[in-house]
PDB file of C-alpha atoms in Angstrom:
ATOM      1  CA  MET S   1       0.000   0.000   0.000  1.00  0.00           C
ATOM      2  CA  LEU S   2       1.306   3.454  -0.945  1.00  0.00           C
ATOM      3  CA  THR S   3       0.579   6.467   1.244  1.00  0.00           C
ATOM      4  CA  HIS S   4      -0.172   9.726  -0.537  1.00  0.00           C
ATOM      5  CA  PRO S   5      -1.021  13.146   0.995  1.00  0.00           C
ATOM      6  CA  LEU S   6      -4.642  12.725   0.002  1.00  0.00           C
ATOM      7  CA  ILE S   7      -5.318   9.062  -0.544  1.00  0.00           C
ATOM      8  CA  VAL S   8      -4.188   5.658   0.635  1.00  0.00           C
ATOM      9  CA  PHE S   9      -3.736   3.778  -2.617  1.00  0.00           C
ATOM     10  CA  SER S  10      -4.188   0.074  -2.934  1.00  0.00           C
ATOM     11  CA  ALA S  11      -5.405  -2.273  -5.626  1.00  0.00           C
ATOM     12  CA  VAL S  12      -8.965  -1.833  -4.371  1.00  0.00           C
ATOM     13  CA  GLU S  13     -11.065   1.212  -3.574  1.00  0.00           C
ATOM     14  CA  GLN S  14     -10.033   3.007  -0.358  1.00  0.00           C
ATOM     15  CA  PRO S  15     -11.805   5.905   1.390  1.00  0.00           C
ATOM     16  CA  PHE S  16      -9.977   9.211   1.722  1.00  0.00           C
ATOM     17  CA  LEU S  17      -8.109   9.417   4.996  1.00  0.00           C
ATOM     18  CA  LYS S  18     -10.848   9.796   7.589  1.00  0.00           C
ATOM     19  CA  SER S  19      -8.576  11.788   9.910  1.00  0.00           C
ATOM     20  CA  GLN S  20      -8.467  14.542   7.280  1.00  0.00           C
ATOM     21  CA  TYR S  21     -11.846  14.300   5.604  1.00  0.00           C
ATOM     22  CA  LYS S  22     -15.439  14.186   6.694  1.00  0.00           C
ATOM     23  CA  GLY S  23     -17.705  11.903   4.729  1.00  0.00           C
ATOM     24  CA  GLU S  24     -16.620   9.069   2.528  1.00  0.00           C
ATOM     25  CA  VAL S  25     -15.321   9.229  -1.019  1.00  0.00           C
ATOM     26  CA  ASN S  26     -13.813   6.356  -2.934  1.00  0.00           C
ATOM     27  CA  LEU S  27     -11.381   6.520  -5.813  1.00  0.00           C
ATOM     28  CA  ARG S  28      -9.933   3.619  -7.778  1.00  0.00           C
ATOM     29  CA  VAL S  29      -6.408   4.220  -9.010  1.00  0.00           C
ATOM     30  CA  ASN S  30      -3.535   2.087 -10.153  1.00  0.00           C
ATOM     31  CA  PRO S  31      -1.203   1.996  -7.115  1.00  0.00           C
ATOM     32  CA  LEU S  32       1.835   2.102  -9.386  1.00  0.00           C
ATOM     33  CA  PHE S  33       0.732   5.312 -11.072  1.00  0.00           C
ATOM     34  CA  LEU S  34       1.510   7.778  -8.286  1.00  0.00           C
ATOM     35  CA  THR S  35       4.742   6.949  -6.545  1.00  0.00           C
ATOM     36  CA  GLU S  36       5.169  10.484  -5.250  1.00  0.00           C
ATOM     37  CA  PRO S  37       3.051  13.638  -5.051  1.00  0.00           C
ATOM     38  CA  SER S  38       2.394  15.020  -8.504  1.00  0.00           C
ATOM     39  CA  PHE S  39       1.455  18.515  -7.278  1.00  0.00           C
ATOM     40  CA  PHE S  40      -1.182  19.564  -9.790  1.00  0.00           C
ATOM     41  CA  ARG S  41       0.032  17.597 -12.771  1.00  0.00           C
ATOM     42  CA  TYR S  42      -2.165  14.618 -12.047  1.00  0.00           C
ATOM     43  CA  THR S  43      -3.203  12.787 -15.172  1.00  0.00           C
ATOM     44  CA  ALA S  44      -5.513   9.916 -14.515  1.00  0.00           C
ATOM     45  CA  PRO S  45      -4.310   6.566 -15.811  1.00  0.00           C
ATOM     46  CA  LYS S  46      -6.345   4.951 -18.547  1.00  0.00           C
ATOM     47  CA  GLY S  47      -9.421   3.330 -17.051  1.00  0.00           C
ATOM     48  CA  ALA S  48      -9.273   5.259 -13.754  1.00  0.00           C
ATOM     49  CA  ILE S  49     -12.453   6.725 -12.350  1.00  0.00           C
ATOM     50  CA  CYS S  50     -12.095  10.510 -12.163  1.00  0.00           C
ATOM     51  CA  MET S  51     -14.388  12.250  -9.735  1.00  0.00           C
ATOM     52  CA  ASN S  52     -15.873  15.745  -9.906  1.00  0.00           C
ATOM     53  CA  TYR S  53     -17.034  17.510  -6.752  1.00  0.00           C
ATOM     54  CA  THR S  54     -19.093  20.554  -5.866  1.00  0.00           C
ATOM     55  CA  ILE S  55     -17.645  23.217  -3.607  1.00  0.00           C
ATOM     56  CA  LYS S  56     -19.965  22.004  -0.847  1.00  0.00           C
ATOM     57  CA  LYS S  57     -18.624  18.452  -1.154  1.00  0.00           C
ATOM     58  CA  VAL S  58     -15.019  19.691  -1.176  1.00  0.00           C
ATOM     59  CA  SER S  59     -15.767  21.716   1.946  1.00  0.00           C
ATOM     60  CA  GLU S  60     -17.217  18.640   3.648  1.00  0.00           C
ATOM     61  CA  MET S  61     -14.295  16.462   2.553  1.00  0.00           C
ATOM     62  CA  THR S  62     -11.523  18.860   3.567  1.00  0.00           C
ATOM     63  CA  GLY S  63     -13.092  20.619   6.537  1.00  0.00           C
ATOM     64  CA  LEU S  64     -12.320  23.979   4.918  1.00  0.00           C
ATOM     65  CA  SER S  65     -15.067  26.560   4.726  1.00  0.00           C
ATOM     66  CA  ILE S  66     -16.639  27.387   1.381  1.00  0.00           C
ATOM     67  CA  PRO S  67     -15.399  31.027   1.609  1.00  0.00           C
ATOM     68  CA  THR S  68     -11.842  29.752   2.193  1.00  0.00           C
ATOM     69  CA  ILE S  69     -12.007  27.535  -0.881  1.00  0.00           C
ATOM     70  CA  ARG S  70     -13.410  30.441  -2.927  1.00  0.00           C
ATOM     71  CA  TYR S  71     -10.580  32.638  -1.616  1.00  0.00           C
ATOM     72  CA  TYR S  72      -7.966  30.114  -2.766  1.00  0.00           C
ATOM     73  CA  ASP S  73      -9.570  30.140  -6.207  1.00  0.00           C
ATOM     74  CA  LYS S  74      -9.751  33.958  -6.299  1.00  0.00           C
ATOM     75  CA  GLU S  75      -6.066  34.168  -5.343  1.00  0.00           C
ATOM     76  CA  GLY S  76      -5.114  31.967  -8.289  1.00  0.00           C
ATOM     77  CA  LEU S  77      -4.105  28.953  -6.221  1.00  0.00           C
ATOM     78  CA  LEU S  78      -6.381  26.610  -8.176  1.00  0.00           C
ATOM     79  CA  PRO S  79      -5.507  27.536 -11.767  1.00  0.00           C
ATOM     80  CA  ASP S  80      -6.934  24.383 -13.334  1.00  0.00           C
ATOM     81  CA  LEU S  81     -10.305  24.664 -11.606  1.00  0.00           C
ATOM     82  CA  GLN S  82     -13.130  24.141 -14.081  1.00  0.00           C
ATOM     83  CA  ARG S  83     -16.528  25.807 -14.084  1.00  0.00           C
ATOM     84  CA  LYS S  84     -19.875  24.719 -15.405  1.00  0.00           C
ATOM     85  CA  GLU S  85     -21.712  26.916 -17.903  1.00  0.00           C
ATOM     86  CA  SER S  86     -23.690  28.211 -14.935  1.00  0.00           C
ATOM     87  CA  GLY S  87     -20.470  29.447 -13.316  1.00  0.00           C
ATOM     88  CA  TYR S  88     -20.405  26.835 -10.547  1.00  0.00           C
ATOM     89  CA  ARG S  89     -16.975  25.496  -9.674  1.00  0.00           C
ATOM     90  CA  VAL S  90     -16.288  21.843 -10.474  1.00  0.00           C
ATOM     91  CA  PHE S  91     -13.432  20.321  -8.477  1.00  0.00           C
ATOM     92  CA  SER S  92     -11.374  17.370  -9.681  1.00  0.00           C
ATOM     93  CA  ASP S  93      -9.119  14.996  -7.795  1.00  0.00           C
ATOM     94  CA  GLN S  94      -6.235  17.189  -8.983  1.00  0.00           C
ATOM     95  CA  ASP S  95      -7.882  20.202  -7.344  1.00  0.00           C
ATOM     96  CA  LEU S  96      -8.261  18.243  -4.106  1.00  0.00           C
ATOM     97  CA  GLU S  97      -4.546  17.466  -4.221  1.00  0.00           C
ATOM     98  CA  ALA S  98      -3.807  21.174  -4.732  1.00  0.00           C
ATOM     99  CA  ILE S  99      -6.063  22.120  -1.813  1.00  0.00           C
ATOM    100  CA  GLU S 100      -4.295  19.632   0.441  1.00  0.00           C
ATOM    101  CA  LEU S 101      -0.908  21.102  -0.502  1.00  0.00           C
ATOM    102  CA  ILE S 102      -2.210  24.635   0.098  1.00  0.00           C
ATOM    103  CA  ARG S 103      -3.550  23.582   3.485  1.00  0.00           C
ATOM    104  CA  CYS S 104      -0.214  22.021   4.417  1.00  0.00           C
ATOM    105  CA  PHE S 105       1.655  25.158   3.393  1.00  0.00           C
ATOM    106  CA  LYS S 106      -0.797  27.436   5.234  1.00  0.00           C
ATOM    107  CA  GLU S 107      -0.647  25.381   8.422  1.00  0.00           C
ATOM    108  CA  SER S 108       3.126  25.553   8.349  1.00  0.00           C
ATOM    109  CA  GLY S 109       3.217  29.318   7.951  1.00  0.00           C
ATOM    110  CA  LEU S 110       3.654  30.090   4.250  1.00  0.00           C
ATOM    111  CA  THR S 111       1.867  33.141   2.939  1.00  0.00           C
ATOM    112  CA  ILE S 112      -0.544  33.086   0.012  1.00  0.00           C
ATOM    113  CA  ARG S 113       2.099  34.920  -2.018  1.00  0.00           C
ATOM    114  CA  GLU S 114       4.708  32.228  -1.271  1.00  0.00           C
ATOM    115  CA  ILE S 115       2.244  29.458  -2.090  1.00  0.00           C
ATOM    116  CA  ARG S 116       1.291  31.166  -5.353  1.00  0.00           C
ATOM    117  CA  HIS S 117       4.988  31.461  -6.270  1.00  0.00           C
ATOM    118  CA  PHE S 118       5.613  27.786  -5.508  1.00  0.00           C
ATOM    119  CA  MET S 119       2.603  26.742  -7.559  1.00  0.00           C
ATOM    120  CA  SER S 120       3.720  28.853 -10.504  1.00  0.00           C
ATOM    121  CA  LEU S 121       7.079  27.052 -10.371  1.00  0.00           C
ATOM    122  CA  VAL S 122       5.300  23.694 -10.366  1.00  0.00           C
ATOM    123  CA  ARG S 123       3.330  24.661 -13.440  1.00  0.00           C
ATOM    124  CA  GLN S 124       6.565  25.542 -15.250  1.00  0.00           C
ATOM    125  CA  GLY S 125       7.710  21.941 -14.989  1.00  0.00           C
ATOM    126  CA  ASP S 126      11.088  20.333 -14.471  1.00  0.00           C
ATOM    127  CA  VAL S 127      13.104  23.469 -15.264  1.00  0.00           C
ATOM    128  CA  THR S 128      12.166  24.755 -11.784  1.00  0.00           C
ATOM    129  CA  LEU S 129      13.083  21.645  -9.779  1.00  0.00           C
ATOM    130  CA  GLU S 130      16.144  23.277  -8.178  1.00  0.00           C
ATOM    131  CA  LYS S 131      14.112  26.330  -7.154  1.00  0.00           C
ATOM    132  CA  ARG S 132      11.398  24.134  -5.650  1.00  0.00           C
ATOM    133  CA  LEU S 133      14.034  22.081  -3.828  1.00  0.00           C
ATOM    134  CA  ALA S 134      15.481  25.279  -2.342  1.00  0.00           C
ATOM    135  CA  ILE S 135      12.009  26.419  -1.267  1.00  0.00           C
ATOM    136  CA  TYR S 136      11.373  23.114   0.486  1.00  0.00           C
ATOM    137  CA  GLN S 137      14.781  23.147   2.158  1.00  0.00           C
ATOM    138  CA  THR S 138      14.066  26.613   3.538  1.00  0.00           C
ATOM    139  CA  HIS S 139      10.548  25.559   4.467  1.00  0.00           C
ATOM    140  CA  ILE S 140      11.768  22.515   6.410  1.00  0.00           C
ATOM    141  CA  ALA S 141      14.380  24.624   8.228  1.00  0.00           C
ATOM    142  CA  ARG S 142      11.646  27.097   9.276  1.00  0.00           C
ATOM    143  CA  LEU S 143       9.416  24.267  10.483  1.00  0.00           C
ATOM    144  CA  GLU S 144      12.249  22.754  12.499  1.00  0.00           C
ATOM    145  CA  GLU S 145      12.883  26.148  14.153  1.00  0.00           C
ATOM    146  CA  LYS S 146       9.176  26.463  14.981  1.00  0.00           C
ATOM    147  CA  LEU S 147       9.102  22.917  16.331  1.00  0.00           C
ATOM    148  CA  THR S 148      12.091  23.630  18.585  1.00  0.00           C
ATOM    149  CA  ALA S 149      10.425  26.802  19.869  1.00  0.00           C
ATOM    150  CA  VAL S 150       7.179  24.935  20.581  1.00  0.00           C
ATOM    151  CA  GLN S 151       9.070  22.123  22.339  1.00  0.00           C
ATOM    152  CA  ASN S 152      10.874  24.686  24.514  1.00  0.00           C
ATOM    153  CA  ALA S 153       7.583  26.405  25.341  1.00  0.00           C
ATOM    154  CA  LEU S 154       6.020  23.047  26.210  1.00  0.00           C
ATOM    155  CA  GLU S 155       8.907  22.151  28.524  1.00  0.00           C
ATOM    156  CA  HIS S 156       8.693  25.537  30.250  1.00  0.00           C
ATOM    157  CA  SER S 157       4.927  25.115  30.630  1.00  0.00           C
ATOM    158  CA  ARG S 158       5.400  21.648  32.150  1.00  0.00           C
ATOM    159  CA  ARG S 159       7.864  23.044  34.704  1.00  0.00           C
ATOM    160  CA  THR S 160       5.458  25.858  35.539  1.00  0.00           C
ATOM    161  CA  LEU S 161       2.610  23.365  35.858  1.00  0.00           C
ATOM    162  CA  ALA S 162       4.693  21.262  38.258  1.00  0.00           C
ATOM    163  CA  PHE S 163       5.359  24.365  40.366  1.00  0.00           C
ATOM    164  CA  TYR S 164       1.658  25.269  40.537  1.00  0.00           C
ATOM    165  CA  GLU S 165       0.674  21.688  41.364  1.00  0.00           C
ATOM    166  CA  ILE S 166       3.021  21.852  44.354  1.00  0.00           C
ATOM    167  CA  ALA S 167       1.777  25.347  45.266  1.00  0.00           C
ATOM    168  CA  ALA S 168      -1.865  24.218  45.112  1.00  0.00           C
ATOM    169  CA  LYS S 169      -1.146  21.211  47.351  1.00  0.00           C
ATOM    170  CA  THR S 170       0.817  23.218  49.904  1.00  0.00           C
ATOM    171  CA  GLY S 171      -1.292  26.368  49.692  1.00  0.00           C
ATOM    172  CA  SER S 172       1.809  28.563  49.480  1.00  0.00           C
ATOM    173  CA  GLU S 173       4.000  29.742  46.613  1.00  0.00           C
ATOM    174  CA  GLU S 174       6.936  30.245  48.984  1.00  0.00           C
ATOM    175  CA  THR S 175       6.732  26.658  50.251  1.00  0.00           C
ATOM    176  CA  ALA S 176       6.185  25.431  46.698  1.00  0.00           C
ATOM    177  CA  LYS S 177       9.338  27.235  45.545  1.00  0.00           C
ATOM    178  CA  ASP S 178      11.465  25.472  48.153  1.00  0.00           C
ATOM    179  CA  LEU S 179       9.896  22.066  47.437  1.00  0.00           C
ATOM    180  CA  TYR S 180      10.103  22.592  43.676  1.00  0.00           C
ATOM    181  CA  LEU S 181      13.795  23.489  43.840  1.00  0.00           C
ATOM    182  CA  ALA S 182      14.486  20.546  46.115  1.00  0.00           C
ATOM    183  CA  ARG S 183      12.691  18.168  43.730  1.00  0.00           C
ATOM    184  CA  TYR S 184      13.737  19.560  40.329  1.00  0.00           C
ATOM    185  CA  GLY S 185      16.914  21.513  41.058  1.00  0.00           C
ATOM    186  CA  GLU S 186      18.131  25.032  40.327  1.00  0.00           C
ATOM    187  CA  GLU S 187      18.393  24.559  36.545  1.00  0.00           C
ATOM    188  CA  ASN S 188      14.646  24.048  36.307  1.00  0.00           C
ATOM    189  CA  GLY S 189      13.717  26.897  38.629  1.00  0.00           C
TER     190      GLY S 189
END
């Protein structure tokens, strides 16, 4: 079984990852077709079932609000998005993949401008591979810095929690300070 940002592929139909999506959608794909994320250049293999979704269904599947999805479209982040004659948006599996990438980038702190730039590089093809690699290297470094900062904040919060647990039991911050230092030492004080 091959894990993909959107779908768990296997030789049989599999539901979208339930931890990320509400509702149930099935897609049959050749598991050998996508060995890595295609990032918007998805071309369905011959015989694959290609799904089309309404904005409401995409909202239900991704947990994103309809205005957020419209905003991504307005900002040019979904350049291949099709519309019906009536003007309604019609989302493909490729668009779902793009939305998942956008969500990942947004959650990790990239701006719409940075995401738009990355996506324009993707659309230019292999000539931009080095630029995209550099973007991801910088992106990973930023995430690692954020993770370190969050881990430090968590450790500080745990020490503070331990102090207040002692203070609540003893009824005194002064007593808690002495007990805390005796238990955890000066370096944690």
